[in-house]
């Protein structure tokens, strides 16, 4: 269906075809073919509306819709392969339609422009992708939840400044990422509301004298509203920026989790082991097993942040209304969506079957440090010692212990009583790591009971059966 440039789509005002390099530079068909289904959907809705409004004959609308569906079948059979000279998916479809059904095909573009058409296509495409990403996020959350269930009793050191701080329940740590993913879902649902508005019928920029019904096409295409202002309709790309910002936060969360997994998989931490299905070896060092999956996720986050900056920069200087600069939104969106979806899938698989926590290593780590020091202070506070005073006393004790190479749990009662006469034998129990975790009963804290409550809430939110006890 290639057309030579001299017979291009332009009106008779043009005498010469495009310079071949400019033709290549100008064309978007190489990537916007991804919008084919949405372009067909939008055109079917437009043709039906033109028929219903009496702009074209019902039989003409019928013929156009049949032609458009033929193109859909051709594409499914791999037989629709536009050429560079088709410029973009919109022209490619229109030309093929005219070739298929003859001059009546030339009536399809009545009362519309490629400007409102491309805006319609991109919104339909992005809306479907947001719905797919929501499902990807749910799978990722369920993978985290299942690991959390398995480790509702496992301890892990908790860090601030990447220094051991206080021991945690491992499930609590994993559930924090479910909270982030849940905010990601909410943000995307909110973006979707502003994606789901129809620009169709704004025409080139000013509307059209053709008696169209914008609400009819909007309804057929499942849009919740129509744009109020035709100029805004064809020149709004806020939704693309909003989507990329929401996608960037998804990647921020995945990248932070990736960084943790990479640390945990190191010899130094040894908190997880990676399964062969999700790790790779070194071409040189036979002993190595590398965490490529989280590393790639961490690395790919940069692309999505880059697209966000690219979109903002592309839009910021554009006068109303449509400008060809907008053609640049597509590759950003396509790559951004693919990256988010690939990363969510890879991380879900990693947590489903790609890594195993090592409870003994975790427990040993959580028990062999001074991360129960706060609890000595809390113990003294419970005996009426002012917190700041208790804090000073315990700081001094930690200093001596460090010098002697012993842990708090190694101290005999006599030493404790030297520190403060109010300390009794129950100090040993009070600073045992499991007790330290259990004691953090404040709402949202890491105490085992709190974590059980959180698990239960998340289970029902994610449609997971209650755990057998
Ligand atoms: N390929 C174009 C794009 O992606 C379609 C709209 C072209 N409109 C125009 N007036 N040249 O934005």
XYZ file of C-alpha atoms and ligand atoms in Angstrom:
481
model
C 0.000 0.000 0.000
C 2.994 2.260 -0.243
C 2.163 5.450 -2.031
C 4.837 7.452 -3.686
C 5.479 10.811 -2.136
C 4.255 12.801 -5.090
C 0.739 11.507 -4.549
C 0.866 12.179 -0.804
C -2.103 13.034 1.347
C -1.632 16.740 1.063
C -3.974 18.904 -0.894
C -3.209 20.070 -4.374
C -1.407 23.002 -2.888
C 1.697 20.787 -2.791
C 3.594 20.266 -6.019
C 6.620 18.324 -4.828
C 7.034 15.259 -2.663
C 8.975 15.280 0.586
C 12.744 14.963 0.658
C 13.312 11.287 1.542
C 15.275 12.130 4.701
C 12.555 14.542 5.803
C 9.928 11.947 5.048
C 11.724 9.616 7.437
C 12.198 12.379 9.995
C 8.548 13.358 9.891
C 6.986 9.916 9.959
C 5.636 8.334 13.127
C 4.317 5.167 11.504
C 7.349 3.229 12.779
C 5.982 3.492 16.320
C 2.409 4.782 16.256
C 1.286 1.601 14.510
C 0.965 0.471 18.140
C -2.190 2.617 18.216
C -3.845 0.745 15.345
C -6.623 -0.888 17.385
C -7.477 2.403 19.080
C -7.385 4.241 15.771
C -9.839 1.738 14.308
C -12.068 1.950 17.396
C -12.092 5.742 17.221
C -12.866 5.721 13.501
C -15.668 3.189 13.888
C -17.262 5.356 16.562
C -16.812 8.478 14.447
C -18.311 6.867 11.327
C -21.296 5.531 13.270
C -21.898 8.978 14.737
C -21.667 10.641 11.304
C -24.314 8.186 10.063
C -26.559 8.690 13.093
C -26.354 12.475 12.788
C -27.252 12.390 9.099
C -23.874 13.792 8.040
C -23.375 10.730 5.831
C -25.862 8.127 4.668
C -26.400 5.150 7.016
C -25.257 2.835 4.214
C -22.073 4.867 3.840
C -21.386 4.603 7.556
C -21.974 0.871 7.281
C -19.539 0.529 4.379
C -16.874 2.509 6.252
C -17.259 0.420 9.404
C -17.052 -2.814 7.398
C -13.908 -1.497 5.694
C -12.351 -0.591 9.036
C -13.081 -4.064 10.387
C -11.494 -5.556 7.272
C -8.343 -3.618 8.093
C -8.489 -5.049 11.629
C -8.624 -8.574 10.189
C -5.827 -7.833 7.765
C -3.681 -6.610 10.637
C -4.484 -9.716 12.684
C -3.312 -11.815 9.742
C -0.113 -9.786 9.481
C -1.264 -8.371 6.170
C -1.451 -4.688 7.074
C 2.033 -3.252 6.765
C 2.024 0.471 6.135
C 4.975 2.095 4.413
C 6.961 5.121 5.447
C 5.067 7.247 2.952
C 1.897 6.580 4.942
C 3.427 8.910 7.537
C 1.352 7.828 10.508
C -1.213 5.268 11.565
C -4.101 7.655 10.881
C -3.161 8.200 7.239
C -2.270 4.555 6.797
C -5.755 3.490 7.879
C -7.511 6.141 5.816
C -5.611 5.220 2.673
C -6.176 1.533 3.104
C -9.864 2.202 3.703
C -10.174 4.157 0.471
C -8.315 1.420 -1.389
C -10.694 -1.158 0.071
C -14.089 0.530 -0.239
C -13.529 3.266 -2.778
C -14.540 6.945 -2.705
C -16.979 6.570 0.191
C -13.914 6.024 2.374
C -13.063 9.646 1.727
C -16.028 10.670 3.871
C -14.607 9.248 7.106
C -12.504 12.286 7.934
C -15.518 14.635 7.871
C -15.711 16.820 10.963
C -12.487 15.597 12.500
C -8.755 16.234 12.308
C -5.730 14.114 13.031
C -5.261 16.424 16.002
C -8.331 15.254 17.900
C -7.902 11.789 16.385
C -4.399 11.212 17.767
C -5.440 12.589 21.157
C -8.308 10.112 21.206
C -6.102 7.176 20.217
C -3.428 7.908 22.822
C -5.984 8.281 25.592
C -7.718 5.018 24.679
C -4.378 3.241 24.595
C -3.144 4.684 27.875
C -6.433 3.961 29.632
C -6.102 0.254 28.757
C -2.464 0.241 29.851
C -3.304 1.817 33.202
C -5.817 -0.973 33.756
C -3.165 -3.550 32.881
C -0.625 -1.910 35.212
C -3.172 -2.080 38.017
C -3.294 -5.852 37.543
C 0.528 -5.980 37.429
C 0.657 -4.056 40.707
C -1.793 -6.461 42.316
C 0.307 -9.464 41.298
C 3.391 -7.799 42.767
C 1.528 -7.029 46.003
C 0.330 -10.630 46.294
C 3.869 -11.900 45.820
C 5.020 -9.643 48.673
C 2.069 -10.661 50.816
C 2.808 -14.367 50.391
C 6.414 -13.830 51.483
C 5.203 -11.718 54.402
C 2.829 -14.516 55.494
C 5.731 -16.944 55.509
C 7.780 -14.598 57.657
C 5.304 -13.278 60.171
C 7.605 -14.632 62.912
C 10.980 -14.002 61.318
C 13.165 -11.192 62.638
C 15.262 -8.849 60.513
C 17.508 -6.029 61.681
C 15.866 -2.666 61.113
C 18.096 0.166 59.912
C 18.271 3.912 59.896
C 21.212 5.494 58.056
C 21.918 1.866 57.070
C 23.088 1.374 60.664
C 21.434 -1.261 62.816
C 18.627 0.492 64.673
C 15.940 -1.792 66.124
C 14.918 -5.332 65.216
C 11.810 -5.785 63.096
C 9.375 -8.449 62.099
C 10.323 -9.298 58.483
C 6.674 -9.301 57.412
C 6.415 -5.708 58.629
C 9.311 -4.714 56.407
C 7.713 -6.361 53.349
C 4.278 -4.903 54.066
C 5.771 -1.413 53.861
C 6.273 -2.018 50.135
C 2.657 -3.140 49.763
C 1.604 0.219 51.204
C 3.700 1.976 48.547
C 2.236 -0.151 45.768
C -1.243 0.598 47.053
C -0.560 4.346 46.811
C 0.717 3.712 43.278
C -2.604 2.090 42.401
C -4.516 5.019 43.852
C -2.394 7.534 41.981
C -2.870 5.706 38.688
C -6.615 5.462 39.260
C -6.649 9.214 39.742
C -4.604 9.809 36.587
C -7.029 7.552 34.729
C -9.872 9.952 35.495
C -8.079 12.666 33.549
C -7.047 10.293 30.759
C -10.631 9.231 30.294
C -11.933 12.439 28.678
C -12.734 12.625 24.975
C -11.092 15.230 22.755
C -12.821 13.793 19.668
C -14.801 16.373 17.746
C -12.549 19.264 18.734
C -11.363 18.860 15.129
C -8.184 20.786 14.235
C -8.526 23.315 17.062
C -11.774 25.259 16.805
C -14.532 22.689 16.552
C -16.426 22.074 13.328
C -19.473 23.401 11.475
C -20.427 19.776 10.750
C -23.370 18.810 13.019
C -21.561 16.119 14.964
C -22.440 14.633 18.347
C -19.349 14.537 20.528
C -21.158 12.903 23.399
C -22.174 9.994 21.218
C -18.605 9.107 20.221
C -17.414 9.684 23.790
C -20.007 7.268 25.070
C -19.263 4.616 22.473
C -15.568 4.792 23.324
C -16.221 4.579 27.056
C -15.023 8.090 27.903
C -16.563 9.517 31.061
C -16.639 13.102 29.786
C -15.730 15.296 26.848
C -13.255 18.175 26.870
C -15.057 21.470 27.405
C -12.732 23.607 25.296
C -11.660 22.528 21.799
C -8.256 24.236 22.065
C -7.526 22.536 25.353
C -8.781 19.233 23.919
C -6.147 19.073 21.182
C -3.276 20.573 23.134
C -3.571 18.969 26.548
C -0.857 16.462 27.367
C -1.060 16.921 31.141
C -2.361 13.380 31.411
C 0.850 12.042 29.837
C 2.973 13.962 32.360
C 0.781 12.816 35.228
C 1.013 9.238 34.085
C 4.809 9.431 33.836
C 5.036 10.998 37.286
C 2.931 8.183 38.739
C 5.005 5.641 36.787
C 8.193 7.256 38.112
C 7.043 6.677 41.682
C 6.288 3.037 40.878
C 9.886 2.749 39.684
C 11.202 4.632 42.722
C 9.535 2.049 44.942
C 10.726 -0.906 42.878
C 14.220 0.523 42.765
C 14.403 0.959 46.539
C 13.243 -2.618 47.049
C 15.766 -3.746 44.431
C 18.545 -2.040 46.305
C 17.548 -3.888 49.465
C 17.453 -7.248 47.688
C 20.885 -6.579 46.189
C 22.276 -5.832 49.638
C 20.482 -8.788 51.209
C 21.885 -11.149 48.576
C 25.463 -10.073 49.270
C 27.862 -12.207 51.278
C 27.998 -9.427 53.857
C 24.277 -9.546 54.616
C 23.394 -13.062 53.495
C 19.701 -12.466 54.249
C 18.388 -14.016 51.015
C 19.511 -16.618 48.560
C 18.572 -16.230 44.914
C 17.122 -19.103 42.944
C 18.831 -20.192 39.756
C 15.783 -19.139 37.765
C 16.223 -15.494 38.659
C 19.975 -15.037 38.902
C 22.877 -15.170 36.520
C 26.493 -16.213 36.679
C 29.688 -14.479 35.761
C 31.469 -15.257 32.502
C 34.759 -15.220 34.367
C 34.288 -15.908 38.074
C 32.781 -19.367 38.534
C 31.695 -18.791 42.129
C 29.414 -15.858 41.360
C 25.657 -15.560 41.362
C 24.473 -12.116 40.415
C 21.210 -10.327 41.262
C 20.624 -9.091 37.700
C 16.863 -8.732 38.090
C 16.871 -6.110 40.854
C 19.903 -4.444 39.305
C 18.096 -4.033 35.990
C 14.981 -2.725 37.693
C 17.088 -0.197 39.609
C 18.832 0.753 36.366
C 15.694 1.009 34.267
C 14.083 3.474 36.650
C 16.215 6.177 35.028
C 14.439 5.770 31.702
C 11.066 6.542 33.207
C 12.333 9.608 35.107
C 13.944 10.691 31.837
C 10.644 10.404 29.982
C 9.003 12.568 32.643
C 11.580 15.307 32.105
C 11.331 14.841 28.342
C 7.566 15.316 28.332
C 7.642 18.371 30.581
C 10.307 19.970 28.423
C 8.542 19.069 25.197
C 5.322 20.741 26.303
C 6.471 23.808 28.194
C 7.013 26.214 25.297
C 4.139 25.239 23.043
C 1.649 27.889 22.027
C -1.941 26.732 21.563
C -3.059 24.552 19.968
C -1.612 21.430 18.272
C 2.101 21.422 17.469
C 3.988 18.591 15.858
C 6.148 18.415 18.987
C 3.308 16.380 20.459
C 4.266 13.479 18.219
C 7.118 13.011 20.690
C 4.746 11.998 23.486
C 4.248 8.544 22.001
C 7.654 6.937 22.240
C 7.951 8.242 25.802
C 4.609 6.727 26.758
C 5.253 3.456 24.933
C 8.658 2.973 26.519
C 7.506 4.215 29.922
C 4.570 1.807 29.994
C 6.657 -1.107 28.793
C 9.350 -0.404 31.373
C 6.902 -0.190 34.283
C 5.135 -3.354 33.223
C 8.342 -5.331 32.624
C 9.782 -4.232 35.963
C 6.615 -5.066 37.886
C 6.485 -8.497 36.301
C 10.157 -9.209 36.983
C 9.880 -8.138 40.619
C 6.704 -10.177 41.094
C 8.478 -13.271 39.763
C 11.492 -12.517 41.966
C 9.297 -12.539 45.079
C 7.148 -15.451 43.878
C 9.970 -17.857 43.161
C 13.254 -16.040 42.763
C 14.438 -15.573 46.296
C 14.297 -17.211 49.650
C 14.837 -15.516 52.968
C 17.300 -17.204 55.318
C 15.597 -17.041 58.734
C 18.614 -18.280 60.668
C 20.938 -15.693 59.189
C 18.315 -13.031 59.770
C 17.725 -14.098 63.350
C 21.442 -14.266 64.105
C 21.907 -10.787 62.651
C 18.986 -9.341 64.583
C 20.272 -10.830 67.873
C 23.945 -10.028 67.779
C 24.125 -6.273 68.107
C 23.034 -3.383 70.291
C 19.714 -2.835 68.566
C 18.002 -3.635 71.888
C 19.703 -0.665 73.601
C 16.592 1.506 73.302
C 14.704 -1.166 75.187
C 17.010 -0.873 78.197
C 16.216 2.828 78.245
C 12.489 2.052 77.848
C 12.796 -0.422 80.745
C 14.278 2.297 82.961
C 11.602 4.739 81.847
C 9.006 2.238 82.998
C 10.730 2.320 86.403
C 10.371 6.069 86.582
C 13.790 7.170 85.246
C 13.488 10.199 82.932
C 14.140 9.127 79.318
C 17.117 11.424 78.700
C 18.837 10.200 81.842
C 18.211 6.557 80.921
C 19.488 7.240 77.398
C 22.766 8.631 78.817
C 23.233 5.690 81.164
C 22.706 3.106 78.418
C 25.032 4.989 76.061
C 27.791 4.646 78.619
C 27.015 0.974 79.079
C 27.183 0.310 75.317
C 30.568 2.021 75.271
C 31.992 -0.299 77.948
C 30.428 -3.369 76.331
C 32.012 -2.463 73.007
C 35.392 -2.090 74.709
C 34.983 -5.479 76.393
C 33.631 -7.169 73.280
C 30.373 -8.305 74.928
C 26.686 -7.797 74.132
C 23.995 -6.538 76.497
C 22.586 -10.049 76.809
C 25.943 -11.243 78.198
C 25.858 -8.957 81.246
C 25.248 -10.530 84.686
C 22.560 -9.059 86.923
C 25.175 -7.481 89.197
C 26.410 -5.322 86.312
C 22.860 -4.237 85.521
C 22.265 -3.264 89.116
C 25.445 -1.265 89.131
C 24.013 0.642 86.209
C 20.778 1.323 88.048
C 19.397 -0.279 91.202
C 15.890 -0.439 89.722
C 16.997 -3.078 87.199
C 15.865 -6.586 88.125
C 16.274 -10.085 86.671
C 13.464 -9.494 84.170
C 15.816 -7.249 82.185
C 17.037 -10.330 80.283
C 13.531 -11.021 79.004
C 12.880 -7.335 78.280
C 15.825 -7.051 75.915
C 15.475 -10.397 74.132
C 15.058 -9.462 70.431
C 11.765 -11.306 70.025
C 10.373 -9.487 73.042
C 11.790 -6.221 71.755
C 9.774 -6.686 68.557
C 6.662 -7.956 70.303
C 6.663 -4.951 72.651
C 6.168 -2.453 69.823
C 2.422 -2.632 70.040
C 1.654 0.930 69.020
C -0.699 1.136 66.052
C 1.242 0.512 62.837
C 4.265 -0.751 64.783
C 6.278 -3.901 64.191
C 4.842 -5.880 67.132
C 3.736 -9.343 65.997
C 0.104 -8.682 66.913
C 0.077 -5.422 64.994
C 1.594 -7.170 62.002
C -1.047 -9.896 62.177
C -3.733 -7.227 62.022
C -2.071 -5.576 59.051
C -1.709 -8.926 57.305
C -5.377 -9.622 57.802
C -6.436 -6.256 56.390
C -4.170 -6.591 53.366
C -5.277 -10.168 52.781
C -8.888 -9.139 52.528
C -8.017 -6.114 50.384
C -6.087 -8.343 47.973
C -8.716 -11.077 47.954
C -6.449 -13.658 49.583
C -8.065 -16.373 51.681
C -7.510 -16.055 55.430
C -4.469 -17.979 56.519
C -5.039 -21.361 58.171
C -3.960 -21.192 61.800
N 1.447 11.781 13.896
C 0.888 12.925 14.505
C 1.140 12.910 16.011
O 1.560 11.917 16.479
C -0.571 12.963 14.259
C -1.187 14.328 14.306
C -0.707 15.115 13.163
N -1.384 16.359 13.087
C -0.918 17.352 12.306
N -1.600 18.445 12.287
N 0.183 17.235 11.620
O 0.941 13.873 16.714
